[in-house]
Amino acid sequence: MRNATVAALIYEFLFDVYRLLDAEREYNCWLPDEHGVLREAFNHWYTSCWEWSTSVLEEAGATKALISKRETKSNIRGPFSYPVMTLDECHRADFSKFETFDNYCYAMFTFHQLINQTSGSEVNLDVRSPRFLEAVASEDDIFLIEGTHCVRFKSHRFGDKVMTHWRREMPVRTFRRKDSA
C-alpha cells in the first residue's frame, strides 16, 4: 500500500485556495480578521469540496476562519477564511502531527470529492500544483498515471483502500492531530 502524505494533500488544498483567490480577485471580499486587519477572503460558498478542504486547512493551521459578528451569536459557521501561510511555508511546514491513516482517508476522500466536483474522474493537471504529479499521484496507489498530462483515480482501489476504512473503521470522521485522536 502506497499513500501520499497528508502534508502533500494539505499543500494541494492550499494551492487550490490560492488558485481560486487569484482567479476571482476582482470579486473577492476583504474582511477584517480577529485583529481588525483586512484580509482577502476565500469563500467556500458552502460547496462541500471546498468546505471540507477548508476544514483540513484550518485544523492544520494553514488558513484561519474569518468570523463575522453575526456568526459569534450563532452556531452556523461562515464560509470565509484566509491563508496564514504561503505555499513555500506550507511546503516546509511540519505536518507530522497529522500523519495518520484516518487523516489520510479524510484528506483523500476530500481530494476525491474536489476532483469529482470540479473535473470528473480525471485529475485536471492544469489546476493542480506543479508538485502534484511527484508528491501525490506517483506516491499513491489510487492514481493511474497515463502520461504527463493524464492522471485518473483508480476508483476500485480508492473504494478498497479509502472508502472501506471510511465506512468500517472511522466512526468519527474528523481531521485532527494525533494527540487528540
PDB file of C-alpha atoms in Angstrom:
ATOM      1  CA  MET A   1       0.000   0.000   0.000  1.00  0.00           C
ATOM      2  CA  ARG A   2       1.435   3.347  -1.054  1.00  0.00           C
ATOM      3  CA  ASN A   3      -0.083   6.553   0.310  1.00  0.00           C
ATOM      4  CA  ALA A   4       0.609  10.178  -0.471  1.00  0.00           C
ATOM      5  CA  THR A   5       1.460  12.081   2.677  1.00  0.00           C
ATOM      6  CA  VAL A   6      -1.191  14.102   4.422  1.00  0.00           C
ATOM      7  CA  ALA A   7       1.233  17.037   4.112  1.00  0.00           C
ATOM      8  CA  ALA A   8       1.179  16.727   0.294  1.00  0.00           C
ATOM      9  CA  LEU A   9      -2.625  16.786   0.311  1.00  0.00           C
ATOM     10  CA  ILE A  10      -2.666  19.819   2.634  1.00  0.00           C
ATOM     11  CA  TYR A  11      -0.385  21.561   0.147  1.00  0.00           C
ATOM     12  CA  GLU A  12      -2.780  20.739  -2.718  1.00  0.00           C
ATOM     13  CA  PHE A  13      -5.726  22.151  -0.766  1.00  0.00           C
ATOM     14  CA  LEU A  14      -3.829  25.378  -0.005  1.00  0.00           C
ATOM     15  CA  PHE A  15      -2.692  25.619  -3.628  1.00  0.00           C
ATOM     16  CA  ASP A  16      -6.365  25.400  -4.625  1.00  0.00           C
ATOM     17  CA  VAL A  17      -7.286  28.226  -2.238  1.00  0.00           C
ATOM     18  CA  TYR A  18      -4.596  30.469  -3.714  1.00  0.00           C
ATOM     19  CA  ARG A  19      -5.600  29.482  -7.254  1.00  0.00           C
ATOM     20  CA  LEU A  20      -9.238  30.373  -6.582  1.00  0.00           C
ATOM     21  CA  LEU A  21      -8.327  33.633  -4.827  1.00  0.00           C
ATOM     22  CA  ASP A  22      -6.247  34.623  -7.854  1.00  0.00           C
ATOM     23  CA  ALA A  23      -8.949  33.609 -10.336  1.00  0.00           C
ATOM     24  CA  GLU A  24     -11.680  35.615  -8.571  1.00  0.00           C
ATOM     25  CA  ARG A  25      -9.525  38.524  -7.382  1.00  0.00           C
ATOM     26  CA  GLU A  26     -11.760  41.316  -8.694  1.00  0.00           C
ATOM     27  CA  TYR A  27     -14.804  39.781  -6.945  1.00  0.00           C
ATOM     28  CA  ASN A  28     -13.213  38.699  -3.653  1.00  0.00           C
ATOM     29  CA  CYS A  29     -14.330  40.211  -0.372  1.00  0.00           C
ATOM     30  CA  TRP A  30     -11.908  41.833   2.030  1.00  0.00           C
ATOM     31  CA  LEU A  31     -12.981  41.171   5.608  1.00  0.00           C
ATOM     32  CA  PRO A  32     -11.450  42.026   8.975  1.00  0.00           C
ATOM     33  CA  ASP A  33      -9.665  39.296  10.908  1.00  0.00           C
ATOM     34  CA  GLU A  34      -9.773  38.957  14.694  1.00  0.00           C
ATOM     35  CA  HIS A  35      -7.405  41.980  14.981  1.00  0.00           C
ATOM     36  CA  GLY A  36      -9.319  44.184  12.551  1.00  0.00           C
ATOM     37  CA  VAL A  37      -6.795  43.717   9.719  1.00  0.00           C
ATOM     38  CA  LEU A  38      -8.498  43.421   6.337  1.00  0.00           C
ATOM     39  CA  ARG A  39      -7.819  40.042   4.681  1.00  0.00           C
ATOM     40  CA  GLU A  40      -8.645  38.836   1.211  1.00  0.00           C
ATOM     41  CA  ALA A  41     -11.270  36.229   1.987  1.00  0.00           C
ATOM     42  CA  PHE A  42     -11.582  32.805   0.453  1.00  0.00           C
ATOM     43  CA  ASN A  43     -15.278  31.912   0.209  1.00  0.00           C
ATOM     44  CA  HIS A  44     -16.085  28.193   0.051  1.00  0.00           C
ATOM     45  CA  TRP A  45     -19.725  29.053  -0.778  1.00  0.00           C
ATOM     46  CA  TYR A  46     -20.814  26.047   1.327  1.00  0.00           C
ATOM     47  CA  THR A  47     -19.742  23.836  -1.572  1.00  0.00           C
ATOM     48  CA  SER A  48     -18.758  20.537   0.007  1.00  0.00           C
ATOM     49  CA  CYS A  49     -15.433  20.029  -1.770  1.00  0.00           C
ATOM     50  CA  TRP A  50     -14.114  23.440  -0.644  1.00  0.00           C
ATOM     51  CA  GLU A  51     -15.892  23.345   2.703  1.00  0.00           C
ATOM     52  CA  TRP A  52     -14.157  20.051   3.556  1.00  0.00           C
ATOM     53  CA  SER A  53     -10.749  21.109   2.249  1.00  0.00           C
ATOM     54  CA  THR A  54     -11.037  24.356   4.208  1.00  0.00           C
ATOM     55  CA  SER A  55     -11.729  22.356   7.374  1.00  0.00           C
ATOM     56  CA  VAL A  56      -8.484  20.414   6.794  1.00  0.00           C
ATOM     57  CA  LEU A  57      -6.537  23.632   6.187  1.00  0.00           C
ATOM     58  CA  GLU A  58      -7.952  25.305   9.285  1.00  0.00           C
ATOM     59  CA  GLU A  59      -7.167  22.324  11.522  1.00  0.00           C
ATOM     60  CA  ALA A  60      -3.639  22.135  10.087  1.00  0.00           C
ATOM     61  CA  GLY A  61      -3.120  25.876  10.688  1.00  0.00           C
ATOM     62  CA  ALA A  62      -2.719  26.827   7.009  1.00  0.00           C
ATOM     63  CA  THR A  63      -5.835  29.014   6.938  1.00  0.00           C
ATOM     64  CA  LYS A  64      -7.916  30.769   9.537  1.00  0.00           C
ATOM     65  CA  ALA A  65     -11.653  31.355   9.634  1.00  0.00           C
ATOM     66  CA  LEU A  66     -12.973  34.877   9.341  1.00  0.00           C
ATOM     67  CA  ILE A  67     -15.869  35.164  11.749  1.00  0.00           C
ATOM     68  CA  SER A  68     -18.463  37.901  11.444  1.00  0.00           C
ATOM     69  CA  LYS A  69     -20.232  39.454  14.406  1.00  0.00           C
ATOM     70  CA  ARG A  70     -23.397  37.660  13.330  1.00  0.00           C
ATOM     71  CA  GLU A  71     -21.599  34.281  13.464  1.00  0.00           C
ATOM     72  CA  THR A  72     -20.412  34.809  17.037  1.00  0.00           C
ATOM     73  CA  LYS A  73     -24.078  34.727  18.053  1.00  0.00           C
ATOM     74  CA  SER A  74     -24.893  31.569  16.126  1.00  0.00           C
ATOM     75  CA  ASN A  75     -23.593  28.031  15.764  1.00  0.00           C
ATOM     76  CA  ILE A  76     -23.504  28.313  11.978  1.00  0.00           C
ATOM     77  CA  ARG A  77     -20.001  28.849  10.699  1.00  0.00           C
ATOM     78  CA  GLY A  78     -19.468  31.230   7.819  1.00  0.00           C
ATOM     79  CA  PRO A  79     -17.836  30.418   4.501  1.00  0.00           C
ATOM     80  CA  PHE A  80     -14.878  32.811   4.763  1.00  0.00           C
ATOM     81  CA  SER A  81     -11.257  32.122   5.631  1.00  0.00           C
ATOM     82  CA  TYR A  82      -7.833  33.403   4.677  1.00  0.00           C
ATOM     83  CA  PRO A  83      -4.417  31.802   4.231  1.00  0.00           C
ATOM     84  CA  VAL A  84      -1.981  32.291   7.097  1.00  0.00           C
ATOM     85  CA  MET A  85       0.929  30.676   5.319  1.00  0.00           C
ATOM     86  CA  THR A  86       2.419  30.911   1.870  1.00  0.00           C
ATOM     87  CA  LEU A  87       2.791  27.875  -0.367  1.00  0.00           C
ATOM     88  CA  ASP A  88       6.539  27.826   0.391  1.00  0.00           C
ATOM     89  CA  GLU A  89       5.824  27.884   4.124  1.00  0.00           C
ATOM     90  CA  CYS A  90       3.264  25.109   3.656  1.00  0.00           C
ATOM     91  CA  HIS A  91       5.784  23.027   1.704  1.00  0.00           C
ATOM     92  CA  ARG A  92       8.348  23.406   4.521  1.00  0.00           C
ATOM     93  CA  ALA A  93       5.856  23.017   7.389  1.00  0.00           C
ATOM     94  CA  ASP A  94       5.962  20.009   9.673  1.00  0.00           C
ATOM     95  CA  PHE A  95       2.560  18.356   9.455  1.00  0.00           C
ATOM     96  CA  SER A  96       3.750  15.100  11.057  1.00  0.00           C
ATOM     97  CA  LYS A  97       1.214  15.503  13.874  1.00  0.00           C
ATOM     98  CA  PHE A  98      -1.478  14.894  11.222  1.00  0.00           C
ATOM     99  CA  GLU A  99       0.105  11.862   9.517  1.00  0.00           C
ATOM    100  CA  THR A 100      -2.384   9.137  10.453  1.00  0.00           C
ATOM    101  CA  PHE A 101      -4.284   6.737   8.240  1.00  0.00           C
ATOM    102  CA  ASP A 102      -7.598   8.222   9.399  1.00  0.00           C
ATOM    103  CA  ASN A 103      -6.416  11.703   8.374  1.00  0.00           C
ATOM    104  CA  TYR A 104      -5.074  10.316   5.107  1.00  0.00           C
ATOM    105  CA  CYS A 105      -8.506   8.812   4.386  1.00  0.00           C
ATOM    106  CA  TYR A 106     -10.271  12.043   5.376  1.00  0.00           C
ATOM    107  CA  ALA A 107      -7.947  14.129   3.199  1.00  0.00           C
ATOM    108  CA  MET A 108      -8.068  11.722   0.249  1.00  0.00           C
ATOM    109  CA  PHE A 109     -11.869  11.490   0.473  1.00  0.00           C
ATOM    110  CA  THR A 110     -11.892  15.292   0.402  1.00  0.00           C
ATOM    111  CA  PHE A 111      -9.461  15.406  -2.528  1.00  0.00           C
ATOM    112  CA  HIS A 112     -11.520  12.827  -4.435  1.00  0.00           C
ATOM    113  CA  GLN A 113     -14.623  14.928  -3.790  1.00  0.00           C
ATOM    114  CA  LEU A 114     -12.777  18.027  -5.045  1.00  0.00           C
ATOM    115  CA  ILE A 115     -11.727  16.286  -8.263  1.00  0.00           C
ATOM    116  CA  ASN A 116     -15.198  14.775  -8.866  1.00  0.00           C
ATOM    117  CA  GLN A 117     -16.961  18.094  -8.317  1.00  0.00           C
ATOM    118  CA  THR A 118     -14.552  20.107 -10.443  1.00  0.00           C
ATOM    119  CA  SER A 119     -13.362  17.822 -13.241  1.00  0.00           C
ATOM    120  CA  GLY A 120     -14.822  14.310 -13.017  1.00  0.00           C
ATOM    121  CA  SER A 121     -12.688  11.183 -12.593  1.00  0.00           C
ATOM    122  CA  GLU A 122      -9.698  12.606 -14.440  1.00  0.00           C
ATOM    123  CA  VAL A 123      -7.463  14.959 -12.470  1.00  0.00           C
ATOM    124  CA  ASN A 124      -7.214  18.267 -14.328  1.00  0.00           C
ATOM    125  CA  LEU A 125      -3.469  18.868 -14.092  1.00  0.00           C
ATOM    126  CA  ASP A 126      -3.909  22.442 -15.318  1.00  0.00           C
ATOM    127  CA  VAL A 127      -5.407  23.376 -11.939  1.00  0.00           C
ATOM    128  CA  ARG A 128      -3.214  21.207  -9.689  1.00  0.00           C
ATOM    129  CA  SER A 129       0.070  22.355  -8.237  1.00  0.00           C
ATOM    130  CA  PRO A 130       3.329  21.707 -10.075  1.00  0.00           C
ATOM    131  CA  ARG A 131       4.133  19.319  -7.202  1.00  0.00           C
ATOM    132  CA  PHE A 132       1.040  17.141  -7.665  1.00  0.00           C
ATOM    133  CA  LEU A 133       2.468  14.503 -10.028  1.00  0.00           C
ATOM    134  CA  GLU A 134       5.552  13.844  -7.923  1.00  0.00           C
ATOM    135  CA  ALA A 135       4.243  14.426  -4.399  1.00  0.00           C
ATOM    136  CA  VAL A 136       0.753  12.926  -4.673  1.00  0.00           C
ATOM    137  CA  ALA A 137      -0.012  10.916  -7.820  1.00  0.00           C
ATOM    138  CA  SER A 138       3.257   8.985  -8.069  1.00  0.00           C
ATOM    139  CA  GLU A 139       3.307   8.324  -4.320  1.00  0.00           C
ATOM    140  CA  ASP A 140      -0.193   6.864  -4.030  1.00  0.00           C
ATOM    141  CA  ASP A 141      -1.536   3.618  -5.467  1.00  0.00           C
ATOM    142  CA  ILE A 142      -5.037   5.023  -6.009  1.00  0.00           C
ATOM    143  CA  PHE A 143      -3.852   7.034  -9.018  1.00  0.00           C
ATOM    144  CA  LEU A 144      -3.253   5.817 -12.511  1.00  0.00           C
ATOM    145  CA  ILE A 145      -0.723   7.986 -14.346  1.00  0.00           C
ATOM    146  CA  GLU A 146      -1.375   7.747 -18.064  1.00  0.00           C
ATOM    147  CA  GLY A 147       1.428  10.090 -19.127  1.00  0.00           C
ATOM    148  CA  THR A 148       2.487  13.553 -18.068  1.00  0.00           C
ATOM    149  CA  HIS A 149      -0.903  15.012 -18.964  1.00  0.00           C
ATOM    150  CA  CYS A 150      -3.391  12.458 -17.668  1.00  0.00           C
ATOM    151  CA  VAL A 151      -3.941  11.165 -14.147  1.00  0.00           C
ATOM    152  CA  ARG A 152      -7.043   9.277 -13.092  1.00  0.00           C
ATOM    153  CA  PHE A 153      -8.384   7.879  -9.862  1.00  0.00           C
ATOM    154  CA  LYS A 154      -8.434   4.098  -9.774  1.00  0.00           C
ATOM    155  CA  SER A 155     -11.978   4.018  -8.450  1.00  0.00           C
ATOM    156  CA  HIS A 156     -11.809   0.378  -7.387  1.00  0.00           C
ATOM    157  CA  ARG A 157      -8.562   0.931  -5.446  1.00  0.00           C
ATOM    158  CA  PHE A 158      -9.940   4.144  -3.916  1.00  0.00           C
ATOM    159  CA  GLY A 159     -13.012   2.210  -2.773  1.00  0.00           C
ATOM    160  CA  ASP A 160     -10.990  -0.689  -1.350  1.00  0.00           C
ATOM    161  CA  LYS A 161      -8.477   1.451   0.487  1.00  0.00           C
ATOM    162  CA  VAL A 162     -10.150   4.725   1.454  1.00  0.00           C
ATOM    163  CA  MET A 163     -13.877   4.041   1.454  1.00  0.00           C
ATOM    164  CA  THR A 164     -13.647   0.643   3.170  1.00  0.00           C
ATOM    165  CA  HIS A 165     -11.744   2.262   6.026  1.00  0.00           C
ATOM    166  CA  TRP A 166     -14.101   5.276   5.948  1.00  0.00           C
ATOM    167  CA  ARG A 167     -17.220   3.114   6.292  1.00  0.00           C
ATOM    168  CA  ARG A 168     -15.971   0.400   8.656  1.00  0.00           C
ATOM    169  CA  GLU A 169     -13.291   1.906  10.850  1.00  0.00           C
ATOM    170  CA  MET A 170     -13.921   5.655  11.080  1.00  0.00           C
ATOM    171  CA  PRO A 171     -16.967   6.204  13.270  1.00  0.00           C
ATOM    172  CA  VAL A 172     -15.759   9.770  13.905  1.00  0.00           C
ATOM    173  CA  ARG A 173     -14.928  11.367  10.590  1.00  0.00           C
ATOM    174  CA  THR A 174     -12.828  14.345  11.502  1.00  0.00           C
ATOM    175  CA  PHE A 175      -9.410  15.621  10.597  1.00  0.00           C
ATOM    176  CA  ARG A 176      -7.411  16.049  13.791  1.00  0.00           C
ATOM    177  CA  ARG A 177      -3.989  15.980  15.403  1.00  0.00           C
ATOM    178  CA  LYS A 178      -2.613  12.645  16.550  1.00  0.00           C
ATOM    179  CA  ASP A 179      -2.733  13.738  20.200  1.00  0.00           C
ATOM    180  CA  SER A 180      -6.474  14.472  20.026  1.00  0.00           C
ATOM    181  CA  ALA A 181      -7.368  11.122  18.469  1.00  0.00           C
TER     182      ALA A 181
END
